Amino acid sequence: MAVNKIWVLAESGESGPLPLTLELLTHARGLASTVEAVSWGADVASAAAVLGEYGASVVYDVGDLAGALPGPPVAAAIASLVKGGNAPDAILIPATYDGRDVAGRLSAALDRPVLTNVTGLNVDEDLRTEHQVFGGSHTVTARFTGEGPGIFVIRAKSFAAEPGTGSAAQVVAAPAPDTGATGAARILNRHVEERSGPKLDEASVVVSGGRGLGAAENYALVEELASLLHGAAGASRAIVDAGWVPYSHQVGQTGKTVKPTVYLACGISGATQHLVGMKGSKNIVAVNKDQDAPIFSVADLGIVGDVHKVLPALIEALKARG
Amino acid sequence: MNVVVCVKQIPDPAAPSSLDPTTHNLVRTGKLILDDSDSYGVEMALQLAGQVEGSEVTLVSMAPGGEVSGLRTALAMGAAKAILVSDDALAGSDALGTAKVLAAAIRRAQPDLVLAATESTDGYTGTLPVQVAELLGMPSVTFAKSVAVEGSKVVVERQTEAGYDEVECPLPAVVTVTAGVVEPRYPSFKGIMAAKSKPVDTLTISDLGIDPSEVGATGARQGIVQVAEAEARSAGEKVVDEGDGAQRIVAFLEQIKVI
Ligand SMILES: Cc1cc2nc3c(=O)[nH]c(=O)nc-3n(C[C@H](O)[C@H](O)[C@H](O)COP(=O)(O)OP(=O)(O)OC[C@H]3O[C@@H](n4cnc5c(N)ncnc54)[C@H](O)[C@@H]3O)c2cc1C
Ligand SMILES: Nc1ncnc2c1ncn2[C@@H]1O[C@H](COP(=O)(O)O)[C@@H](O)[C@H]1O
């Protein structure tokens, strides 16, 4: 089966299309002759240039959602395009909060299964997905056996984003049909957490802390180290759940995927769910007082030691270098 | 208020996991336990039900072999009763197939609020609760870090990339909760004893009017082509800190030209 047409769910943030959107468009360009995007928001038209540059010839514009959560209206808009006869072979959806909502709704609305946690997608007779299981020790290759379109939820950093040569995507209005009760949730307020320095998933140095830090106030060591190295501060889920740091810092299966030049894990055991989010880092340094901690199995440099000694000394040494 | 909580019963995640070499399904042997991710939903449900006179918490689970061990744990925490769907035809079901089964079971409980976890520990598709919501024709709010019921609506703080959104949603609705939402209680001895006699309604798919072709491996309409060992990342140098740990890191960072 040739793959003719792929749709990419083009989610945007404060500063235009998300990096993950561009990663998906770039990869889709290499798989199918026609790549189109589906987007929403007050100003899809201004994203059309970037979406086009990365490969989308058309962007279906669901429009402003007026405070509704994206899942129901965006899925309903896509479902009505598909049912109207305009079906792609595959729909690529970013593994984000809203992306997962759209995927779930769309799957039930079209009665099509979803392949989730996809980290690779290739054409080999038909579309084949790759998934990391058991903390990344094994790769599973899977495929759909039923009628399309296939719905794929793809993790960040699975592909590199590279601009192509396309001109601005043509904006085609695709308003959502009435979603009735399913679309009744409304956003009342948005709270944005302050953050300085590079973004966690874009930084070339990431310093992360875990429960081994002992107490919330010791996370300051991680932040200071991150700032001295011009990097970003990350965290294990254990300390996010404990309320030491906001969720936006979490690295791992349910958090962010990071691939920095160097990842410093401080007082993190290295549970499989943490490893899948950082194993792709170019270099890994770990500090843990337990010499058998699983994190050491992926570390290029492992220091068996106490974070309360090693981190302050490291901060001093870096400051001394100026 | 009728609160339904989806609870998944899973193999102990601490035990080594493997895939069946022929079916490629996750090997599930031994007793199943309550997925830790769902203990937050159970606790949240108990707390919300405690605030509204005449409320009841019903558990819904799909599991093989009539498994109730995990359900008993959640009943011991304080849920009133459970619906278990168990049927050989369900082996190999994907998230959508499971959602069809759970939606049919949940409908029986006439819920005002359905709680689930954002994702399960062993399957972690994270799409199932939203599929259930769509099948039930209900709105949904995912990734809740706080949940409050105010009259006929639910108010949720929903995690976002940048922070969180305050979301309001009319009931009935499906809400998925994160691990930060509440601190699950430990079942008391009294609770454990009481759980033994709480009703568990065990159903098959024909009780729910579901066609076998909709679920199980056939309904999943997907297959595993192969399972391969991933390129292992090998461990590098491991040194015991003798007061020189920081210097070793500095030298390493210099070597890779980060500083
Ligand atoms: C469905 C699901 C999804 C999950 N998703 C994620 C995810 O996205 N990200 C994530 O991180 N986790 C995730 N987890 C949780 C994961 O399984 C682990 O529980 C978590 O990563 C542990 O965090 P930790 O390493 O900080 O804590 P612990 O496992 O408690 O480890 C603390 C470590 O610190 C060391 N230590 C203690 N004191 C010191 C000291 N003074 N100096 C040096 N070292 C010290 C200890 O030896 C230990 O190795 C998920 C779990 C589930 C079930
Ligand atoms: N077999 C099941 N029985 C009951 N609830 C389930 C089942 N599978 C998934 N769930 C619920 O749906 C959530 C998300 O599951 P998943 O889609 O596997 O990540 C879980 O955390 C549970 O709350």
XYZ file of C-alpha atoms and ligand atoms in Angstrom:
657
model
C 0.000 0.000 0.000
C 1.429 3.311 -1.005
C 1.008 6.119 1.447
C -0.473 9.016 -0.485
C -1.759 11.452 2.035
C -0.887 12.167 5.656
C -2.504 14.656 7.992
C -0.608 16.171 10.876
C -2.406 17.619 13.882
C -0.632 20.974 14.031
C -0.744 22.176 17.607
C 0.558 25.659 18.304
C 1.772 27.356 21.461
C 2.544 30.945 22.437
C 5.211 31.242 19.761
C 3.631 29.454 16.805
C 3.612 25.759 15.892
C 5.120 23.479 18.558
C 8.527 21.923 17.781
C 6.753 18.535 17.811
C 4.350 19.742 15.096
C 7.328 20.603 12.902
C 8.989 17.256 13.659
C 5.860 15.438 12.493
C 5.504 17.537 9.337
C 9.162 16.971 8.450
C 8.846 13.233 8.844
C 5.498 13.056 7.028
C 7.113 14.804 4.033
C 9.407 11.807 3.591
C 6.559 9.282 3.818
C 3.759 10.653 1.663
C 3.341 12.698 -1.480
C 0.714 14.941 0.113
C 1.003 16.342 3.612
C -1.773 18.442 5.091
C -2.242 19.960 8.534
C -5.213 20.425 10.827
C -5.014 23.322 13.253
C -7.148 25.520 15.494
C -7.018 28.806 17.337
C -7.739 32.450 16.674
C -4.976 32.885 14.129
C -4.224 29.790 12.086
C -3.567 31.959 9.034
C -0.365 33.348 10.531
C 0.973 29.826 11.149
C 0.309 28.834 7.518
C 3.691 30.079 6.315
C 5.664 27.943 8.771
C 3.401 24.922 8.296
C 3.893 25.267 4.538
C 7.645 25.608 4.867
C 7.729 22.306 6.771
C 5.650 20.509 4.180
C 1.913 21.146 4.582
C 0.191 22.137 1.338
C -3.123 22.774 3.077
C -4.088 23.629 6.631
C -7.642 22.828 7.707
C -8.625 25.555 10.134
C -11.063 24.503 12.840
C -11.102 28.109 14.027
C -11.263 29.754 17.420
C -12.571 27.344 20.073
C -13.931 30.079 22.332
C -12.549 28.559 25.527
C -13.538 24.969 24.781
C -10.972 22.229 25.354
C -9.634 21.216 21.911
C -10.386 17.458 22.078
C -14.072 17.326 21.117
C -14.316 20.109 18.488
C -11.035 19.270 16.732
C -11.821 15.545 16.637
C -15.336 16.277 15.396
C -13.978 18.526 12.639
C -11.519 15.853 11.509
C -14.167 13.127 11.691
C -16.504 15.135 9.497
C -13.766 15.724 6.891
C -13.025 11.996 6.859
C -16.683 10.989 6.685
C -17.152 13.546 3.915
C -14.832 11.465 1.757
C -11.599 13.363 2.295
C -9.698 10.627 4.122
C -5.912 10.543 4.463
C -4.013 7.278 4.914
C -2.727 8.338 8.316
C -3.283 11.006 10.929
C -0.218 11.912 13.003
C -0.973 13.373 16.398
C 1.551 14.860 18.833
C 1.744 13.149 22.236
C 0.668 16.248 24.147
C -2.228 16.785 26.561
C -4.514 18.100 23.852
C -3.155 15.731 21.201
C -4.078 12.708 23.275
C -7.576 14.102 23.843
C -8.080 14.569 20.113
C -6.761 11.055 19.391
C -9.099 9.403 21.900
C -12.167 11.295 20.682
C -11.339 10.709 17.018
C -10.702 7.009 17.562
C -14.129 6.496 19.114
C -15.877 8.769 16.610
C -14.401 6.978 13.570
C -14.226 3.558 15.237
C -10.540 3.272 14.404
C -7.848 2.021 16.804
C -4.933 4.244 17.843
C -1.268 3.346 18.036
C 0.231 5.355 20.909
C 3.728 6.073 22.216
C 5.091 5.866 18.688
C 8.799 6.710 18.372
C 9.371 5.657 14.763
C 7.230 5.470 11.609
C 8.294 3.982 8.287
C 6.747 2.694 5.086
C 7.487 -0.984 4.495
C 4.582 -2.321 2.392
C 2.400 -0.297 4.737
C 3.033 2.022 7.689
C 5.072 0.426 10.463
C 5.413 2.007 13.875
C 8.149 1.631 16.445
C 7.562 1.701 20.189
C 10.041 1.512 23.062
C 9.030 -0.972 25.732
C 10.484 -2.066 29.053
C 12.246 1.246 29.556
C 13.668 1.196 26.067
C 15.392 -2.204 26.234
C 13.192 -3.492 23.394
C 11.696 -2.004 20.260
C 8.312 -3.245 19.115
C 7.307 -2.817 15.464
C 3.558 -2.708 14.887
C 1.019 -1.964 12.192
C -2.683 -1.542 11.607
C -4.483 -4.423 9.915
C -7.892 -2.807 9.419
C -9.316 -0.031 7.321
C -7.681 3.414 7.509
C -7.060 6.119 8.303
C -4.573 4.974 10.924
C -4.328 7.196 13.988
C -0.830 7.545 15.433
C 0.142 9.376 18.625
C 3.824 10.237 18.357
C 6.287 11.188 21.089
C 8.410 14.325 20.957
C 11.979 14.100 19.620
C 11.245 10.984 17.599
C 12.249 12.844 14.437
C 14.326 15.917 13.698
C 12.545 19.025 12.391
C 14.002 20.443 9.188
C 12.414 23.147 7.063
C 11.624 22.256 3.465
C 11.023 24.540 0.524
C 7.244 24.716 0.503
C 5.346 27.961 0.302
C 2.590 28.961 2.717
C -0.091 26.342 3.262
C -3.495 27.127 1.804
C -5.932 27.800 4.640
C -9.199 25.880 4.279
C -11.947 26.531 6.832
C -13.060 23.322 8.577
C -15.316 24.410 11.427
C -16.401 21.811 13.961
C -19.949 20.497 13.788
C -21.979 20.917 16.992
C -20.345 18.777 19.669
C -23.319 18.929 22.051
C -22.684 17.702 25.583
C -19.249 16.278 24.748
C -17.844 19.737 24.061
C -19.235 21.420 27.166
C -16.009 21.874 29.186
C -14.753 25.479 29.302
C -11.427 27.001 30.276
C -12.086 29.745 32.839
C -8.516 30.844 33.542
C -5.002 30.011 32.424
C -2.147 29.997 34.915
C 1.350 30.328 33.529
C 4.314 29.379 35.695
C 7.318 31.682 35.518
C 10.420 30.097 34.055
C 13.775 31.550 33.129
C 16.583 30.176 30.949
C 16.216 27.779 28.029
C 13.221 25.465 27.732
C 13.632 21.991 29.178
C 13.067 20.216 25.872
C 15.298 22.585 23.916
C 18.243 23.069 26.320
C 21.625 21.549 25.458
C 22.329 20.922 29.146
C 19.716 19.470 31.485
C 20.318 19.053 35.213
C 17.617 16.970 36.896
C 16.959 16.233 40.534
C 15.162 13.348 42.227
C 14.078 12.186 45.641
C 17.741 11.734 46.595
C 17.905 15.508 47.087
C 16.153 14.813 50.391
C 14.068 17.983 50.645
C 12.353 20.516 48.403
C 14.753 23.334 49.313
C 17.715 21.323 48.006
C 16.297 21.624 44.499
C 17.952 25.056 44.538
C 21.271 23.222 44.006
C 19.911 21.725 40.791
C 18.656 25.110 39.607
C 21.934 26.842 40.387
C 23.898 24.162 38.575
C 21.576 24.370 35.574
C 21.984 28.125 35.400
C 25.809 27.939 35.704
C 25.808 25.534 32.739
C 23.279 27.677 30.787
C 20.912 24.737 30.886
C 17.460 23.849 32.152
C 16.414 22.179 35.400
C 14.423 18.945 35.225
C 12.958 16.506 37.721
C 11.843 12.952 38.338
C 8.168 12.315 38.830
C 8.721 11.449 42.484
C 9.525 15.066 43.365
C 6.851 16.464 41.065
C 4.236 14.316 42.811
C 5.663 15.400 46.150
C 5.013 19.001 45.106
C 8.679 20.130 45.230
C 8.604 21.388 41.644
C 5.893 22.034 39.041
C 4.927 19.346 36.569
C 6.490 21.250 33.669
C 9.897 20.084 34.989
C 9.125 16.377 34.747
C 11.284 14.222 32.500
C 10.100 10.781 31.458
C 7.290 8.696 30.105
C 4.579 11.025 31.370
C 6.747 14.117 31.239
C 9.094 15.562 28.661
C 11.483 13.763 26.378
C 14.870 15.452 26.391
C 17.924 14.846 24.230
C 20.534 17.364 25.414
C 24.273 17.233 24.849
C 24.600 16.319 28.491
C 22.062 15.159 31.087
C 23.024 15.299 34.756
C 20.874 13.081 36.983
C 21.204 13.995 40.660
C 19.681 11.640 43.239
C 17.548 9.884 40.621
C 17.263 6.089 40.750
C 16.690 5.613 37.028
C 13.276 3.924 36.930
C 12.333 2.739 33.428
C 9.704 5.481 33.164
C 12.390 8.097 33.801
C 14.910 6.480 31.456
C 12.617 6.584 28.414
C 12.545 10.361 28.678
C 16.318 10.948 28.783
C 18.103 7.882 27.379
C 18.539 9.626 24.056
C 20.838 12.262 25.616
C 24.270 12.425 24.002
C 26.075 12.172 27.329
C 24.734 11.158 30.720
C 26.298 11.917 34.100
C 24.727 10.481 37.262
C 25.312 11.151 40.925
C 23.739 8.601 43.256
C 24.841 7.214 46.591
C 23.665 3.706 45.717
C 26.259 2.036 43.508
C 23.593 -0.356 42.191
C 21.156 2.384 41.127
C 19.806 1.571 37.621
C 20.696 5.073 36.403
C 24.362 3.970 36.330
C 23.576 1.440 33.613
C 23.070 4.301 31.145
C 25.585 6.801 32.554
C 28.790 7.652 30.687
C 30.137 8.967 33.971
C 28.691 7.692 37.228
C 29.679 9.195 40.551
C 28.798 6.998 43.513
C 28.409 9.726 46.078
C 26.220 12.039 48.119
C 24.494 14.841 46.201
C 24.839 17.070 49.267
C 28.622 16.882 48.888
C 29.117 16.526 45.147
C 26.690 19.238 43.972
C 27.965 22.081 46.211
C 31.554 21.158 45.256
C 30.618 21.151 41.575
C 28.924 24.542 41.914
C 32.050 25.929 43.609
C 34.313 24.478 40.918
C 32.218 25.945 38.097
C 32.052 29.343 39.793
C 35.828 29.280 40.277
C 36.251 28.820 36.525
C 34.200 31.977 36.040
C -24.056 11.449 43.381
C -22.942 8.263 41.620
C -19.188 8.256 41.164
C -17.661 5.548 39.008
C -13.938 4.864 39.117
C -12.178 2.883 36.400
C -9.620 0.660 38.067
C -7.181 -1.465 36.177
C -5.834 -4.662 37.715
C -2.307 -5.293 36.493
C 0.597 -7.690 37.060
C 2.937 -6.444 39.785
C 5.119 -3.861 37.996
C 8.020 -4.803 40.273
C 8.071 -8.287 38.720
C 10.102 -8.587 35.507
C 7.845 -8.218 32.465
C 8.022 -10.058 29.178
C 6.138 -10.495 25.935
C 4.701 -13.779 24.788
C 6.984 -14.894 21.911
C 4.085 -15.948 19.648
C 1.219 -13.572 20.469
C 3.524 -10.684 21.488
C 1.009 -9.839 24.203
C 2.228 -8.889 27.652
C 2.586 -12.043 29.731
C 0.076 -11.830 32.570
C 0.541 -14.622 35.040
C -0.003 -14.671 38.748
C -2.244 -12.494 40.826
C -3.090 -9.045 39.560
C -2.936 -5.987 41.794
C -4.617 -2.592 41.785
C -2.698 -0.271 39.453
C -1.153 2.284 41.777
C -2.153 5.031 39.294
C -5.809 4.194 40.008
C -5.496 4.479 43.785
C -5.605 8.270 43.262
C -8.924 8.044 41.404
C -10.377 5.835 44.125
C -9.277 8.266 46.856
C -10.564 11.281 44.925
C -13.922 9.550 44.400
C -14.229 8.701 48.096
C -13.456 12.273 49.101
C -15.907 13.791 46.591
C -18.636 11.296 47.503
C -18.080 12.119 51.162
C -19.029 15.733 50.457
C -22.432 14.994 48.901
C -25.159 13.269 50.932
C -26.292 9.909 49.507
C -23.298 9.432 47.216
C -21.885 6.076 46.242
C -18.610 4.972 44.667
C -18.740 2.115 42.148
C -15.629 0.521 40.674
C -15.495 -0.702 37.092
C -12.777 -3.010 35.846
C -12.064 -5.310 32.936
C -9.686 -8.147 33.735
C -9.086 -11.772 32.746
C -10.008 -14.826 34.787
C -12.565 -13.187 37.068
C -9.720 -11.395 38.851
C -10.847 -9.430 41.898
C -7.657 -8.947 43.967
C -7.155 -5.355 42.862
C -10.864 -4.610 43.211
C -10.788 -5.860 46.807
C -8.008 -3.412 47.578
C -10.108 -0.525 46.254
C -13.225 -1.825 48.031
C -11.168 -1.964 51.227
C -10.325 1.711 50.748
C -14.072 2.390 50.916
C -15.802 1.924 47.544
C -19.292 0.433 47.885
C -19.387 -2.074 45.034
C -17.781 -3.142 41.789
C -18.603 -4.214 38.267
C -16.079 -6.611 36.746
C -16.121 -7.593 33.094
C -14.257 -10.806 32.461
C -14.489 -12.840 29.273
C -12.079 -14.992 27.285
C -13.138 -13.128 24.142
C -11.442 -10.008 25.541
C -7.877 -11.352 25.318
C -5.743 -9.048 23.182
C -8.136 -6.085 23.367
C -6.677 -2.675 22.588
C -7.646 0.621 24.225
C -10.690 1.180 21.986
C -12.000 -2.356 22.554
C -11.501 -1.953 26.295
C -13.208 1.447 26.152
C -16.271 -0.117 24.471
C -16.510 -2.684 27.264
C -15.964 -0.188 30.077
C -18.417 2.312 28.558
C -21.127 -0.363 28.446
C -20.425 -1.354 32.050
C -20.252 2.262 33.266
C -23.603 3.060 31.655
C -25.210 0.538 34.006
C -24.056 2.510 37.026
C -25.725 5.723 35.747
C -22.784 7.876 36.782
C -22.687 11.587 37.494
C -18.910 11.510 37.467
C -16.446 8.988 36.020
C -12.849 9.048 37.238
C -9.839 7.289 35.691
C -6.074 7.746 35.783
C -4.300 9.735 33.077
C -2.597 6.526 32.028
C -2.139 2.993 33.249
C 1.195 1.648 34.464
C 1.364 -1.304 32.091
C -0.482 -0.107 28.984
C 0.014 3.673 29.195
C -1.895 4.596 26.052
C -3.604 7.404 27.937
C -6.390 7.476 25.359
C -8.848 5.074 26.969
C -10.753 7.441 29.303
C -11.396 9.898 26.465
C -12.579 7.075 24.211
C -14.966 6.086 27.008
C -16.198 9.688 27.263
C -16.866 9.883 23.521
C -18.711 6.545 23.555
C -20.843 7.745 26.488
C -21.450 11.135 24.869
C -19.896 12.907 27.844
C -17.435 15.796 28.109
C -14.018 15.036 29.588
C -11.258 16.879 31.409
C -7.900 15.119 31.417
C -4.787 15.628 33.579
C -6.552 16.947 36.667
C -4.326 18.091 39.501
C -7.338 19.113 41.565
C -11.041 18.234 41.289
C -14.019 19.859 43.022
C -17.716 19.191 42.502
C -19.865 22.310 42.723
C -23.544 21.481 42.313
C -24.091 20.123 38.823
C -20.584 20.861 37.568
C -17.022 19.838 38.189
C -14.171 22.342 38.451
C -10.731 21.022 37.566
C -7.202 22.365 37.565
C -5.832 20.796 34.419
C -2.087 20.534 33.853
C -0.726 22.246 30.755
C 2.694 22.770 29.199
C 2.906 26.203 30.749
C 1.224 25.648 34.111
C -2.430 24.793 34.552
C -5.877 25.759 33.306
C -8.930 26.147 35.481
C -11.645 24.207 33.643
C -15.367 24.057 34.369
C -17.455 21.178 33.068
C -21.116 20.174 33.505
C -21.881 16.708 34.912
C -22.019 13.914 33.941
C -18.374 13.989 32.871
C -15.208 11.921 32.689
C -12.171 13.271 34.560
C -8.675 11.765 34.555
C -6.504 12.412 37.581
C -2.736 12.637 37.978
C -0.741 11.182 40.841
C -0.530 14.595 42.490
C -4.278 15.021 42.978
C -4.734 13.470 46.442
C -2.867 11.217 48.852
C -4.464 7.729 48.711
C -5.387 6.226 52.087
C -4.218 2.803 53.183
C -7.064 0.334 53.674
C -7.787 -0.175 57.375
C -8.183 -3.624 58.894
C -11.894 -2.961 59.207
C -11.980 -1.907 55.573
C -10.242 -5.068 54.457
C -12.701 -7.219 56.380
C -15.699 -5.276 55.044
C -14.424 -5.532 51.460
C -14.790 -9.305 51.505
C -18.570 -9.076 51.553
C -19.034 -6.106 49.227
C -20.841 -6.949 45.977
C -18.850 -7.563 42.790
C -21.115 -7.913 39.778
C -19.246 -10.096 37.267
C -20.362 -9.753 33.660
C -19.489 -11.246 30.294
C -19.583 -9.326 27.017
C -22.880 -10.933 26.048
C -24.384 -9.536 29.282
C -23.316 -6.143 27.943
C -24.577 -6.836 24.430
C -21.124 -6.516 22.879
C -20.277 -8.481 19.755
C -17.051 -10.527 20.165
C -15.722 -9.188 16.830
C -15.669 -5.658 18.307
C -13.171 -6.582 21.008
C -10.212 -8.874 21.661
C -7.414 -9.322 19.159
C -9.866 -9.195 16.198
C -11.383 -5.903 17.274
C -7.941 -4.413 17.868
C -7.201 -4.404 14.115
C -3.485 -4.049 14.779
C -0.609 -6.427 15.079
C 2.944 -6.640 16.264
C 5.314 -7.308 13.397
C 8.402 -7.917 15.478
C 10.049 -7.345 18.830
C 13.750 -6.612 18.806
C 16.269 -5.812 21.456
C 17.029 -2.126 21.258
C 20.578 -0.957 20.916
C 21.663 -0.927 24.524
C 23.270 2.153 25.913
C 26.343 0.851 27.640
C 27.465 2.057 31.022
C 30.631 4.110 31.043
C 32.915 4.787 33.937
C 31.648 4.514 37.516
C 33.749 6.018 40.260
C 33.236 6.241 43.995
C 33.427 9.820 45.233
C 36.530 10.274 47.369
C 36.097 14.014 47.487
C 37.088 14.259 43.816
C 33.617 13.557 42.336
C 32.993 17.172 41.381
C 36.393 17.409 39.673
C 35.647 14.276 37.675
C 32.426 15.852 36.426
C 34.229 19.092 35.525
C 36.824 17.110 33.563
C 34.075 15.203 31.757
C 32.215 18.413 30.862
C 35.481 19.854 29.511
C 36.120 16.736 27.465
C 32.703 16.964 25.786
C 33.238 20.737 25.374
C 30.172 21.784 27.372
C 32.464 24.075 29.369
C 2.621 5.182 34.699
C 3.868 5.735 35.314
C 4.480 6.801 34.694
C 5.648 7.352 35.250
N 6.239 8.404 34.607
C 7.374 8.913 35.100
C 8.036 10.000 34.459
O 7.563 10.542 33.450
N 9.188 10.451 34.992
C 9.744 9.910 36.115
O 10.808 10.377 36.538
N 9.143 8.906 36.754
C 7.970 8.404 36.283
N 7.349 7.405 36.970
C 7.830 7.070 38.327
C 9.044 6.177 38.347
O 8.603 4.835 38.303
C 9.844 6.383 39.649
O 8.998 6.192 40.748
C 10.486 7.762 39.759
O 11.175 8.086 38.579
C 11.429 7.757 40.933
O 11.955 9.040 41.143
P 13.352 9.229 41.879
O 14.413 8.547 41.104
O 13.492 10.674 42.133
O 13.109 8.557 43.301
P 13.636 7.194 43.909
O 13.330 6.056 43.028
O 13.156 7.177 45.291
O 15.210 7.341 43.883
C 15.950 8.204 44.671
C 17.407 7.892 44.426
O 18.207 8.824 45.126
C 19.322 8.141 45.681
N 19.766 8.922 46.837
C 19.175 9.038 48.057
N 19.860 9.889 48.835
C 20.911 10.326 48.106
C 21.977 11.219 48.356
N 22.086 11.861 49.520
N 22.879 11.417 47.381
C 22.772 10.776 46.189
N 21.785 9.935 45.889
C 20.849 9.713 46.836
C 18.823 6.773 46.013
O 19.913 5.857 46.026
C 17.832 6.505 44.885
O 18.466 5.832 43.808
C 6.195 6.836 36.434
C 5.574 5.755 37.047
C 4.427 5.209 36.514
C 3.785 4.055 37.195
N -8.952 -2.911 31.920
C -9.272 -1.775 32.551
N -10.190 -1.772 33.550
C -10.523 -0.620 34.189
N -9.977 0.573 33.913
C -9.059 0.636 32.938
C -8.662 -0.521 32.195
N -7.736 -0.136 31.292
C -7.555 1.187 31.464
N -8.357 1.659 32.456
C -8.454 3.059 32.952
O -7.991 3.954 31.953
C -6.776 4.593 32.362
C -5.867 4.818 31.175
O -5.459 3.570 30.686
P -4.481 3.419 29.449
O -5.250 3.896 28.245
O -4.124 1.971 29.413
O -3.282 4.289 29.706
C -6.234 3.667 33.432
O -5.328 4.326 34.286
C -7.502 3.224 34.128
O -8.010 4.222 34.997
